[in-house]
Amino acid sequence: MAWTYLLVAGLLEVLWAFAMKKSAGFTVLGPTILTFVAMIASFALLSIAMRSLPLGTAYAVWTGIGAAGAFLAGAAFMGEALTPMRVVAALLILSGIVLMKFSGGE
């Protein structure tokens, strides 16, 4: 169950990063509120996952999901560049997440 909490926490990290960008420096109310709600929920779920997962594994996976997800959201919804080097970098992050999951650190 900890991995499920961690996955949802990572997805919420993507949401709050996207909402933060849309908030235009916290000047647009809706995205600003969404940023803080998603941030609190993300941290809460991360803390629950950390009850049974090692710190290094949980934090690396959480930030990896956030980084790769924010990259994909930026490309899909904000027209950010999908250069070959950026795609390779995102794939390396994702491969690190998979390696952490299967490293036996539970």
mmCIF file of N, CA, C and O in Angstrom:
data_model
loop_
_atom_site.group_PDB
_atom_site.id
_atom_site.type_symbol
_atom_site.label_atom_id
_atom_site.label_comp_id
_atom_site.label_asym_id
_atom_site.label_seq_id
_atom_site.Cartn_x
_atom_site.Cartn_y
_atom_site.Cartn_z
ATOM 1 N N MET A 1 0.820 -1.201 0.000
ATOM 2 C CA MET A 1 0.000 0.000 0.000
ATOM 3 C C MET A 1 0.864 1.266 0.000
ATOM 4 O O MET A 1 0.467 2.285 -0.553
ATOM 5 N N ALA A 2 2.047 1.173 0.600
ATOM 6 C CA ALA A 2 2.939 2.330 0.655
ATOM 7 C C ALA A 2 3.313 2.806 -0.741
ATOM 8 O O ALA A 2 3.400 4.018 -0.989
ATOM 9 N N TRP A 3 3.498 1.863 -1.665
ATOM 10 C CA TRP A 3 3.852 2.247 -3.030
ATOM 11 C C TRP A 3 2.696 2.969 -3.719
ATOM 12 O O TRP A 3 2.913 3.876 -4.519
ATOM 13 N N THR A 4 1.480 2.582 -3.400
ATOM 14 C CA THR A 4 0.316 3.272 -3.964
ATOM 15 C C THR A 4 0.258 4.709 -3.445
ATOM 16 O O THR A 4 0.048 5.653 -4.216
ATOM 17 N N TYR A 5 0.452 4.871 -2.134
ATOM 18 C CA TYR A 5 0.483 6.223 -1.561
ATOM 19 C C TYR A 5 1.591 7.054 -2.210
ATOM 20 O O TYR A 5 1.395 8.235 -2.508
ATOM 21 N N LEU A 6 2.732 6.425 -2.417
ATOM 22 C CA LEU A 6 3.865 7.137 -3.000
ATOM 23 C C LEU A 6 3.574 7.544 -4.442
ATOM 24 O O LEU A 6 3.892 8.666 -4.854
ATOM 25 N N LEU A 7 2.949 6.661 -5.209
ATOM 26 C CA LEU A 7 2.593 6.983 -6.588
ATOM 27 C C LEU A 7 1.622 8.158 -6.635
ATOM 28 O O LEU A 7 1.814 9.112 -7.401
ATOM 29 N N VAL A 8 0.597 8.105 -5.811
ATOM 30 C CA VAL A 8 -0.382 9.209 -5.791
ATOM 31 C C VAL A 8 0.283 10.500 -5.326
ATOM 32 O O VAL A 8 0.022 11.580 -5.875
ATOM 33 N N ALA A 9 1.168 10.410 -4.335
ATOM 34 C CA ALA A 9 1.900 11.597 -3.870
ATOM 35 C C ALA A 9 2.723 12.201 -5.003
ATOM 36 O O ALA A 9 2.765 13.426 -5.169
ATOM 37 N N GLY A 10 3.361 11.345 -5.798
ATOM 38 C CA GLY A 10 4.141 11.828 -6.939
ATOM 39 C C GLY A 10 3.272 12.490 -7.987
ATOM 40 O O GLY A 10 3.641 13.530 -8.547
ATOM 41 N N LEU A 11 2.119 11.906 -8.256
ATOM 42 C CA LEU A 11 1.200 12.504 -9.234
ATOM 43 C C LEU A 11 0.664 13.842 -8.735
ATOM 44 O O LEU A 11 0.498 14.788 -9.518
ATOM 45 N N LEU A 12 0.416 13.920 -7.438
ATOM 46 C CA LEU A 12 -0.013 15.207 -6.864
ATOM 47 C C LEU A 12 1.105 16.243 -6.936
ATOM 48 O O LEU A 12 0.840 17.440 -7.073
ATOM 49 N N GLU A 13 2.348 15.789 -6.871
ATOM 50 C CA GLU A 13 3.468 16.721 -7.034
ATOM 51 C C GLU A 13 3.455 17.320 -8.443
ATOM 52 O O GLU A 13 3.691 18.519 -8.624
ATOM 53 N N VAL A 14 3.166 16.491 -9.429
ATOM 54 C CA VAL A 14 3.046 16.990 -10.805
ATOM 55 C C VAL A 14 1.917 18.021 -10.884
ATOM 56 O O VAL A 14 2.080 19.090 -11.477
ATOM 57 N N LEU A 15 0.787 17.698 -10.263
ATOM 58 C CA LEU A 15 -0.359 18.613 -10.282
ATOM 59 C C LEU A 15 -0.016 19.950 -9.650
ATOM 60 O O LEU A 15 -0.326 21.005 -10.208
ATOM 61 N N TRP A 16 0.638 19.922 -8.473
ATOM 62 C CA TRP A 16 0.915 21.214 -7.836
ATOM 63 C C TRP A 16 1.963 22.009 -8.596
ATOM 64 O O TRP A 16 1.900 23.234 -8.641
ATOM 65 N N ALA A 17 2.906 21.331 -9.234
ATOM 66 C CA ALA A 17 3.898 22.063 -10.031
ATOM 67 C C ALA A 17 3.224 22.724 -11.237
ATOM 68 O O ALA A 17 3.488 23.890 -11.555
ATOM 69 N N PHE A 18 2.333 21.979 -11.882
ATOM 70 C CA PHE A 18 1.591 22.518 -13.028
ATOM 71 C C PHE A 18 0.709 23.683 -12.598
ATOM 72 O O PHE A 18 0.692 24.742 -13.239
ATOM 73 N N ALA A 19 -0.007 23.506 -11.491
ATOM 74 C CA ALA A 19 -0.881 24.576 -10.991
ATOM 75 C C ALA A 19 -0.063 25.799 -10.582
ATOM 76 O O ALA A 19 -0.496 26.939 -10.791
ATOM 77 N N MET A 20 1.121 25.570 -10.016
ATOM 78 C CA MET A 20 1.968 26.691 -9.618
ATOM 79 C C MET A 20 2.370 27.515 -10.839
ATOM 80 O O MET A 20 2.360 28.746 -10.805
ATOM 81 N N LYS A 21 2.708 26.841 -11.918
ATOM 82 C CA LYS A 21 3.054 27.542 -13.149
ATOM 83 C C LYS A 21 1.857 28.359 -13.644
ATOM 84 O O LYS A 21 1.992 29.512 -14.039
ATOM 85 N N LYS A 22 0.669 27.750 -13.601
ATOM 86 C CA LYS A 22 -0.543 28.426 -14.049
ATOM 87 C C LYS A 22 -0.957 29.569 -13.121
ATOM 88 O O LYS A 22 -1.707 30.452 -13.520
ATOM 89 N N SER A 23 -0.473 29.553 -11.868
ATOM 90 C CA SER A 23 -0.856 30.595 -10.919
ATOM 91 C C SER A 23 -0.174 31.934 -11.206
ATOM 92 O O SER A 23 -0.530 32.943 -10.600
ATOM 93 N N ALA A 24 0.805 31.929 -12.116
ATOM 94 C CA ALA A 24 1.521 33.155 -12.496
ATOM 95 C C ALA A 24 2.070 33.870 -11.270
ATOM 96 O O ALA A 24 1.760 35.035 -11.005
ATOM 97 N N GLY A 25 2.862 33.131 -10.502
ATOM 98 C CA GLY A 25 3.456 33.727 -9.302
ATOM 99 C C GLY A 25 2.435 33.969 -8.202
ATOM 100 O O GLY A 25 2.532 34.941 -7.469
ATOM 101 N N PHE A 26 1.466 33.085 -8.098
ATOM 102 C CA PHE A 26 0.397 33.148 -7.089
ATOM 103 C C PHE A 26 -0.480 34.394 -7.248
ATOM 104 O O PHE A 26 -1.012 34.918 -6.288
ATOM 105 N N THR A 27 -0.658 34.828 -8.502
ATOM 106 C CA THR A 27 -1.522 35.980 -8.756
ATOM 107 C C THR A 27 -2.890 35.579 -9.301
ATOM 108 O O THR A 27 -3.778 36.417 -9.408
ATOM 109 N N VAL A 28 -3.057 34.291 -9.654
ATOM 110 C CA VAL A 28 -4.340 33.784 -10.144
ATOM 111 C C VAL A 28 -4.882 32.851 -9.060
ATOM 112 O O VAL A 28 -4.254 31.854 -8.699
ATOM 113 N N LEU A 29 -6.062 33.176 -8.520
ATOM 114 C CA LEU A 29 -6.581 32.516 -7.324
ATOM 115 C C LEU A 29 -6.798 31.014 -7.472
ATOM 116 O O LEU A 29 -6.338 30.230 -6.631
ATOM 117 N N GLY A 30 -7.497 30.564 -8.502
ATOM 118 C CA GLY A 30 -7.813 29.138 -8.662
ATOM 119 C C GLY A 30 -6.575 28.249 -8.656
ATOM 120 O O GLY A 30 -6.472 27.314 -7.847
ATOM 121 N N PRO A 31 -5.627 28.490 -9.557
ATOM 122 C CA PRO A 31 -4.421 27.676 -9.565
ATOM 123 C C PRO A 31 -3.592 27.805 -8.274
ATOM 124 O O PRO A 31 -2.940 26.855 -7.859
ATOM 125 N N THR A 32 -3.653 28.970 -7.632
ATOM 126 C CA THR A 32 -2.933 29.145 -6.369
ATOM 127 C C THR A 32 -3.507 28.225 -5.299
ATOM 128 O O THR A 32 -2.760 27.535 -4.590
ATOM 129 N N ILE A 33 -4.834 28.194 -5.194
ATOM 130 C CA ILE A 33 -5.481 27.316 -4.211
ATOM 131 C C ILE A 33 -5.175 25.857 -4.532
ATOM 132 O O ILE A 33 -4.825 25.079 -3.646
ATOM 133 N N LEU A 34 -5.284 25.475 -5.810
ATOM 134 C CA LEU A 34 -4.988 24.102 -6.224
ATOM 135 C C LEU A 34 -3.544 23.733 -5.896
ATOM 136 O O LEU A 34 -3.270 22.615 -5.448
ATOM 137 N N THR A 35 -2.627 24.666 -6.089
ATOM 138 C CA THR A 35 -1.222 24.409 -5.753
ATOM 139 C C THR A 35 -1.084 23.995 -4.302
ATOM 140 O O THR A 35 -0.466 22.965 -3.987
ATOM 141 N N PHE A 36 -1.657 24.778 -3.403
ATOM 142 C CA PHE A 36 -1.480 24.500 -1.977
ATOM 143 C C PHE A 36 -2.226 23.256 -1.510
ATOM 144 O O PHE A 36 -1.703 22.486 -0.693
ATOM 145 N N VAL A 37 -3.411 23.011 -2.050
ATOM 146 C CA VAL A 37 -4.161 21.807 -1.675
ATOM 147 C C VAL A 37 -3.417 20.553 -2.147
ATOM 148 O O VAL A 37 -3.237 19.590 -1.389
ATOM 149 N N ALA A 38 -2.966 20.562 -3.413
ATOM 150 C CA ALA A 38 -2.238 19.409 -3.946
ATOM 151 C C ALA A 38 -0.908 19.221 -3.231
ATOM 152 O O ALA A 38 -0.475 18.085 -2.985
ATOM 153 N N MET A 39 -0.261 20.320 -2.864
ATOM 154 C CA MET A 39 1.020 20.242 -2.161
ATOM 155 C C MET A 39 0.840 19.581 -0.796
ATOM 156 O O MET A 39 1.605 18.665 -0.430
ATOM 157 N N ILE A 40 -0.151 20.013 -0.046
ATOM 158 C CA ILE A 40 -0.400 19.447 1.283
ATOM 159 C C ILE A 40 -0.747 17.969 1.164
ATOM 160 O O ILE A 40 -0.223 17.130 1.911
ATOM 161 N N ALA A 41 -1.604 17.617 0.209
ATOM 162 C CA ALA A 41 -1.981 16.218 0.021
ATOM 163 C C ALA A 41 -0.777 15.377 -0.397
ATOM 164 O O ALA A 41 -0.595 14.247 0.080
ATOM 165 N N SER A 42 0.058 15.924 -1.261
ATOM 166 C CA SER A 42 1.252 15.208 -1.713
ATOM 167 C C SER A 42 2.200 14.928 -0.547
ATOM 168 O O SER A 42 2.678 13.803 -0.372
ATOM 169 N N PHE A 43 2.455 15.953 0.261
ATOM 170 C CA PHE A 43 3.331 15.767 1.423
ATOM 171 C C PHE A 43 2.736 14.775 2.421
ATOM 172 O O PHE A 43 3.442 13.960 2.998
ATOM 173 N N ALA A 44 1.425 14.840 2.619
ATOM 174 C CA ALA A 44 0.769 13.932 3.563
ATOM 175 C C ALA A 44 0.911 12.485 3.102
ATOM 176 O O ALA A 44 1.262 11.597 3.899
ATOM 177 N N LEU A 45 0.662 12.237 1.823
ATOM 178 C CA LEU A 45 0.783 10.873 1.316
ATOM 179 C C LEU A 45 2.234 10.397 1.313
ATOM 180 O O LEU A 45 2.506 9.222 1.586
ATOM 181 N N LEU A 46 3.162 11.301 1.014
ATOM 182 C CA LEU A 46 4.579 10.937 1.105
ATOM 183 C C LEU A 46 4.934 10.529 2.528
ATOM 184 O O LEU A 46 5.626 9.529 2.745
ATOM 185 N N SER A 47 4.451 11.261 3.498
ATOM 186 C CA SER A 47 4.776 10.939 4.887
ATOM 187 C C SER A 47 4.188 9.591 5.297
ATOM 188 O O SER A 47 4.822 8.833 6.042
ATOM 189 N N ILE A 48 3.000 9.268 4.797
ATOM 190 C CA ILE A 48 2.408 7.961 5.083
ATOM 191 C C ILE A 48 3.240 6.852 4.438
ATOM 192 O O ILE A 48 3.514 5.819 5.064
ATOM 193 N N ALA A 49 3.651 7.055 3.195
ATOM 194 C CA ALA A 49 4.474 6.057 2.501
ATOM 195 C C ALA A 49 5.800 5.836 3.223
ATOM 196 O O ALA A 49 6.310 4.718 3.285
ATOM 197 N N MET A 50 6.342 6.909 3.810
ATOM 198 C CA MET A 50 7.633 6.807 4.493
ATOM 199 C C MET A 50 7.560 6.032 5.810
ATOM 200 O O MET A 50 8.590 5.718 6.388
ATOM 201 N N ARG A 51 6.359 5.720 6.255
ATOM 202 C CA ARG A 51 6.242 4.893 7.461
ATOM 203 C C ARG A 51 6.854 3.517 7.227
ATOM 204 O O ARG A 51 7.385 2.915 8.166
ATOM 205 N N SER A 52 6.772 3.023 5.995
ATOM 206 C CA SER A 52 7.288 1.684 5.735
ATOM 207 C C SER A 52 8.352 1.623 4.640
ATOM 208 O O SER A 52 8.997 0.596 4.480
ATOM 209 N N LEU A 53 8.540 2.694 3.896
ATOM 210 C CA LEU A 53 9.581 2.714 2.861
ATOM 211 C C LEU A 53 10.795 3.484 3.367
ATOM 212 O O LEU A 53 10.649 4.453 4.114
ATOM 213 N N PRO A 54 11.980 3.087 2.930
ATOM 214 C CA PRO A 54 13.181 3.833 3.318
ATOM 215 C C PRO A 54 13.129 5.277 2.807
ATOM 216 O O PRO A 54 12.585 5.540 1.724
ATOM 217 N N LEU A 55 13.692 6.181 3.558
ATOM 218 C CA LEU A 55 13.726 7.593 3.201
ATOM 219 C C LEU A 55 14.266 7.807 1.795
ATOM 220 O O LEU A 55 13.639 8.477 0.972
ATOM 221 N N GLY A 56 15.439 7.262 1.517
ATOM 222 C CA GLY A 56 16.071 7.483 0.216
ATOM 223 C C GLY A 56 15.230 6.997 -0.945
ATOM 224 O O GLY A 56 15.100 7.672 -1.967
ATOM 225 N N THR A 57 14.639 5.833 -0.786
ATOM 226 C CA THR A 57 13.793 5.277 -1.840
ATOM 227 C C THR A 57 12.549 6.129 -2.028
ATOM 228 O O THR A 57 12.212 6.527 -3.151
ATOM 229 N N ALA A 58 11.844 6.410 -0.951
ATOM 230 C CA ALA A 58 10.596 7.169 -1.045
ATOM 231 C C ALA A 58 10.841 8.551 -1.643
ATOM 232 O O ALA A 58 10.112 8.977 -2.553
ATOM 233 N N TYR A 59 11.840 9.245 -1.159
ATOM 234 C CA TYR A 59 12.079 10.604 -1.632
ATOM 235 C C TYR A 59 12.540 10.615 -3.090
ATOM 236 O O TYR A 59 12.091 11.445 -3.883
ATOM 237 N N ALA A 60 13.413 9.678 -3.454
ATOM 238 C CA ALA A 60 13.897 9.615 -4.836
ATOM 239 C C ALA A 60 12.755 9.305 -5.808
ATOM 240 O O ALA A 60 12.655 9.917 -6.877
ATOM 241 N N VAL A 61 11.896 8.375 -5.446
ATOM 242 C CA VAL A 61 10.772 8.028 -6.315
ATOM 243 C C VAL A 61 9.793 9.196 -6.404
ATOM 244 O O VAL A 61 9.320 9.551 -7.495
ATOM 245 N N TRP A 62 9.494 9.820 -5.283
ATOM 246 C CA TRP A 62 8.563 10.958 -5.260
ATOM 247 C C TRP A 62 9.060 12.092 -6.148
ATOM 248 O O TRP A 62 8.313 12.620 -6.978
ATOM 249 N N THR A 63 10.312 12.469 -5.974
ATOM 250 C CA THR A 63 10.848 13.564 -6.784
ATOM 251 C C THR A 63 10.999 13.156 -8.241
ATOM 252 O O THR A 63 10.813 13.982 -9.140
ATOM 253 N N GLY A 64 11.310 11.882 -8.479
ATOM 254 C CA GLY A 64 11.433 11.404 -9.858
ATOM 255 C C GLY A 64 10.112 11.461 -10.601
ATOM 256 O O GLY A 64 10.052 11.899 -11.759
ATOM 257 N N ILE A 65 9.040 11.003 -9.936
ATOM 258 C CA ILE A 65 7.715 11.086 -10.547
ATOM 259 C C ILE A 65 7.374 12.544 -10.813
ATOM 260 O O ILE A 65 6.869 12.893 -11.885
ATOM 261 N N GLY A 66 7.659 13.402 -9.857
ATOM 262 C CA GLY A 66 7.383 14.826 -10.027
ATOM 263 C C GLY A 66 8.155 15.440 -11.173
ATOM 264 O O GLY A 66 7.598 16.182 -11.993
ATOM 265 N N ALA A 67 9.436 15.127 -11.251
ATOM 266 C CA ALA A 67 10.280 15.710 -12.302
ATOM 267 C C ALA A 67 9.873 15.215 -13.686
ATOM 268 O O ALA A 67 9.688 16.011 -14.612
ATOM 269 N N ALA A 68 9.727 13.914 -13.827
ATOM 270 C CA ALA A 68 9.352 13.361 -15.135
ATOM 271 C C ALA A 68 7.933 13.780 -15.506
ATOM 272 O O ALA A 68 7.665 14.126 -16.664
ATOM 273 N N GLY A 69 7.034 13.762 -14.537
ATOM 274 C CA GLY A 69 5.653 14.153 -14.804
ATOM 275 C C GLY A 69 5.524 15.618 -15.171
ATOM 276 O O GLY A 69 4.750 15.982 -16.068
ATOM 277 N N ALA A 70 6.263 16.472 -14.485
ATOM 278 C CA ALA A 70 6.233 17.900 -14.811
ATOM 279 C C ALA A 70 6.798 18.146 -16.208
ATOM 280 O O ALA A 70 6.278 18.985 -16.957
ATOM 281 N N PHE A 71 7.826 17.401 -16.559
ATOM 282 C CA PHE A 71 8.391 17.497 -17.903
ATOM 283 C C PHE A 71 7.328 17.125 -18.949
ATOM 284 O O PHE A 71 7.116 17.850 -19.920
ATOM 285 N N LEU A 72 6.628 16.015 -18.717
ATOM 286 C CA LEU A 72 5.597 15.576 -19.663
ATOM 287 C C LEU A 72 4.419 16.552 -19.708
ATOM 288 O O LEU A 72 3.902 16.858 -20.789
ATOM 289 N N ALA A 73 3.998 17.053 -18.554
ATOM 290 C CA ALA A 73 2.899 18.018 -18.513
ATOM 291 C C ALA A 73 3.284 19.299 -19.237
ATOM 292 O O ALA A 73 2.469 19.879 -19.972
ATOM 293 N N GLY A 74 4.512 19.750 -19.039
ATOM 294 C CA GLY A 74 4.972 20.956 -19.729
ATOM 295 C C GLY A 74 4.975 20.782 -21.238
ATOM 296 O O GLY A 74 4.580 21.682 -21.987
ATOM 297 N N ALA A 75 5.408 19.600 -21.670
ATOM 298 C CA ALA A 75 5.436 19.332 -23.111
ATOM 299 C C ALA A 75 4.024 19.179 -23.670
ATOM 300 O O ALA A 75 3.711 19.712 -24.741
ATOM 301 N N ALA A 76 3.161 18.491 -22.935
ATOM 302 C CA ALA A 76 1.818 18.202 -23.438
ATOM 303 C C ALA A 76 0.890 19.414 -23.401
ATOM 304 O O ALA A 76 0.066 19.589 -24.306
ATOM 305 N N PHE A 77 1.010 20.229 -22.358
ATOM 306 C CA PHE A 77 0.016 21.287 -22.154
ATOM 307 C C PHE A 77 0.563 22.710 -22.262
ATOM 308 O O PHE A 77 -0.216 23.656 -22.293
ATOM 309 N N MET A 78 1.875 22.858 -22.297
ATOM 310 C CA MET A 78 2.433 24.211 -22.321
ATOM 311 C C MET A 78 3.375 24.449 -23.485
ATOM 312 O O MET A 78 4.062 25.466 -23.530
ATOM 313 N N GLY A 79 3.454 23.489 -24.377
ATOM 314 C CA GLY A 79 4.272 23.668 -25.572
ATOM 315 C C GLY A 79 5.766 23.675 -25.324
ATOM 316 O O GLY A 79 6.520 24.193 -26.145
ATOM 317 N N GLU A 80 6.204 23.101 -24.206
ATOM 318 C CA GLU A 80 7.642 23.052 -23.927
ATOM 319 C C GLU A 80 8.318 22.052 -24.863
ATOM 320 O O GLU A 80 7.719 21.063 -25.281
ATOM 321 N N ALA A 81 9.576 22.303 -25.163
ATOM 322 C CA ALA A 81 10.320 21.530 -26.155
ATOM 323 C C ALA A 81 10.515 20.076 -25.728
ATOM 324 O O ALA A 81 10.810 19.782 -24.567
ATOM 325 N N LEU A 82 10.356 19.182 -26.706
ATOM 326 C CA LEU A 82 10.659 17.766 -26.522
ATOM 327 C C LEU A 82 11.916 17.446 -27.325
ATOM 328 O O LEU A 82 11.862 16.712 -28.299
ATOM 329 N N THR A 83 13.023 17.994 -26.907
ATOM 330 C CA THR A 83 14.273 17.733 -27.615
ATOM 331 C C THR A 83 14.757 16.328 -27.266
ATOM 332 O O THR A 83 14.425 15.789 -26.205
ATOM 333 N N PRO A 84 15.561 15.733 -28.136
ATOM 334 C CA PRO A 84 16.061 14.386 -27.851
ATOM 335 C C PRO A 84 16.782 14.295 -26.503
ATOM 336 O O PRO A 84 16.592 13.332 -25.758
ATOM 337 N N MET A 85 17.576 15.279 -26.172
ATOM 338 C CA MET A 85 18.329 15.249 -24.911
ATOM 339 C C MET A 85 17.381 15.296 -23.705
ATOM 340 O O MET A 85 17.588 14.582 -22.725
ATOM 341 N N ARG A 86 16.342 16.111 -23.770
ATOM 342 C CA ARG A 86 15.374 16.190 -22.659
ATOM 343 C C ARG A 86 14.588 14.891 -22.527
ATOM 344 O O ARG A 86 14.278 14.454 -21.425
ATOM 345 N N VAL A 87 14.243 14.265 -23.639
ATOM 346 C CA VAL A 87 13.529 12.990 -23.598
ATOM 347 C C VAL A 87 14.411 11.914 -22.973
ATOM 348 O O VAL A 87 13.963 11.143 -22.121
ATOM 349 N N VAL A 88 15.674 11.859 -23.371
ATOM 350 C CA VAL A 88 16.606 10.884 -22.784
ATOM 351 C C VAL A 88 16.743 11.136 -21.281
ATOM 352 O O VAL A 88 16.729 10.194 -20.481
ATOM 353 N N ALA A 89 16.850 12.382 -20.885
ATOM 354 C CA ALA A 89 16.966 12.707 -19.461
ATOM 355 C C ALA A 89 15.730 12.230 -18.695
ATOM 356 O O ALA A 89 15.852 11.639 -17.610
ATOM 357 N N ALA A 90 14.538 12.442 -19.241
ATOM 358 C CA ALA A 90 13.301 11.987 -18.588
ATOM 359 C C ALA A 90 13.267 10.463 -18.509
ATOM 360 O O ALA A 90 12.850 9.896 -17.492
ATOM 361 N N LEU A 91 13.713 9.798 -19.555
ATOM 362 C CA LEU A 91 13.758 8.329 -19.534
ATOM 363 C C LEU A 91 14.740 7.820 -18.487
ATOM 364 O O LEU A 91 14.486 6.797 -17.834
ATOM 365 N N LEU A 92 15.836 8.512 -18.307
ATOM 366 C CA LEU A 92 16.792 8.127 -17.262
ATOM 367 C C LEU A 92 16.183 8.287 -15.870
ATOM 368 O O LEU A 92 16.388 7.446 -14.986
ATOM 369 N N ILE A 93 15.427 9.351 -15.680
ATOM 370 C CA ILE A 93 14.735 9.541 -14.398
ATOM 371 C C ILE A 93 13.756 8.393 -14.171
ATOM 372 O O ILE A 93 13.716 7.801 -13.088
ATOM 373 N N LEU A 94 12.963 8.074 -15.192
ATOM 374 C CA LEU A 94 11.985 6.987 -15.067
ATOM 375 C C LEU A 94 12.659 5.646 -14.814
ATOM 376 O O LEU A 94 12.177 4.842 -14.016
ATOM 377 N N SER A 95 13.789 5.409 -15.461
ATOM 378 C CA SER A 95 14.500 4.142 -15.220
ATOM 379 C C SER A 95 15.034 4.094 -13.794
ATOM 380 O O SER A 95 15.046 3.037 -13.163
ATOM 381 N N GLY A 96 15.427 5.227 -13.253
ATOM 382 C CA GLY A 96 15.852 5.276 -11.859
ATOM 383 C C GLY A 96 14.714 4.954 -10.907
ATOM 384 O O GLY A 96 14.899 4.252 -9.903
ATOM 385 N N ILE A 97 13.519 5.427 -11.227
ATOM 386 C CA ILE A 97 12.340 5.119 -10.407
ATOM 387 C C ILE A 97 12.079 3.609 -10.417
ATOM 388 O O ILE A 97 11.851 2.998 -9.372
ATOM 389 N N VAL A 98 12.129 3.011 -11.598
ATOM 390 C CA VAL A 98 11.905 1.565 -11.708
ATOM 391 C C VAL A 98 12.964 0.796 -10.923
ATOM 392 O O VAL A 98 12.654 -0.155 -10.201
ATOM 393 N N LEU A 99 14.216 1.208 -11.049
ATOM 394 C CA LEU A 99 15.289 0.541 -10.298
ATOM 395 C C LEU A 99 15.092 0.668 -8.794
ATOM 396 O O LEU A 99 15.323 -0.287 -8.050
ATOM 397 N N MET A 100 14.651 1.826 -8.330
ATOM 398 C CA MET A 100 14.370 1.994 -6.900
ATOM 399 C C MET A 100 13.259 1.055 -6.439
ATOM 400 O O MET A 100 13.345 0.452 -5.390
ATOM 401 N N LYS A 101 12.233 0.948 -7.274
ATOM 402 C CA LYS A 101 11.087 0.088 -6.917
ATOM 403 C C LYS A 101 11.539 -1.363 -6.747
ATOM 404 O O LYS A 101 11.123 -2.060 -5.825
ATOM 405 N N PHE A 102 12.395 -1.816 -7.620
ATOM 406 C CA PHE A 102 12.798 -3.224 -7.612
ATOM 407 C C PHE A 102 14.120 -3.476 -6.890
ATOM 408 O O PHE A 102 14.651 -4.576 -6.951
ATOM 409 N N SER A 103 14.615 -2.478 -6.192
ATOM 410 C CA SER A 103 15.902 -2.634 -5.494
ATOM 411 C C SER A 103 15.770 -3.413 -4.199
ATOM 412 O O SER A 103 16.763 -3.724 -3.540
ATOM 413 N N GLY A 104 14.537 -3.695 -3.799
ATOM 414 C CA GLY A 104 14.324 -4.458 -2.568
ATOM 415 C C GLY A 104 14.268 -3.582 -1.324
ATOM 416 O O GLY A 104 14.185 -4.093 -0.220
ATOM 417 N N GLY A 105 14.307 -2.278 -1.503
ATOM 418 C CA GLY A 105 14.274 -1.382 -0.343
ATOM 419 C C GLY A 105 12.853 -1.103 0.097
ATOM 420 O O GLY A 105 12.321 -0.055 -0.185
ATOM 421 N N GLU A 106 12.239 -2.057 0.773
ATOM 422 C CA GLU A 106 10.853 -1.835 1.247
ATOM 423 C C GLU A 106 10.847 -1.976 2.721
ATOM 424 O O GLU A 106 10.670 -2.757 3.447
#
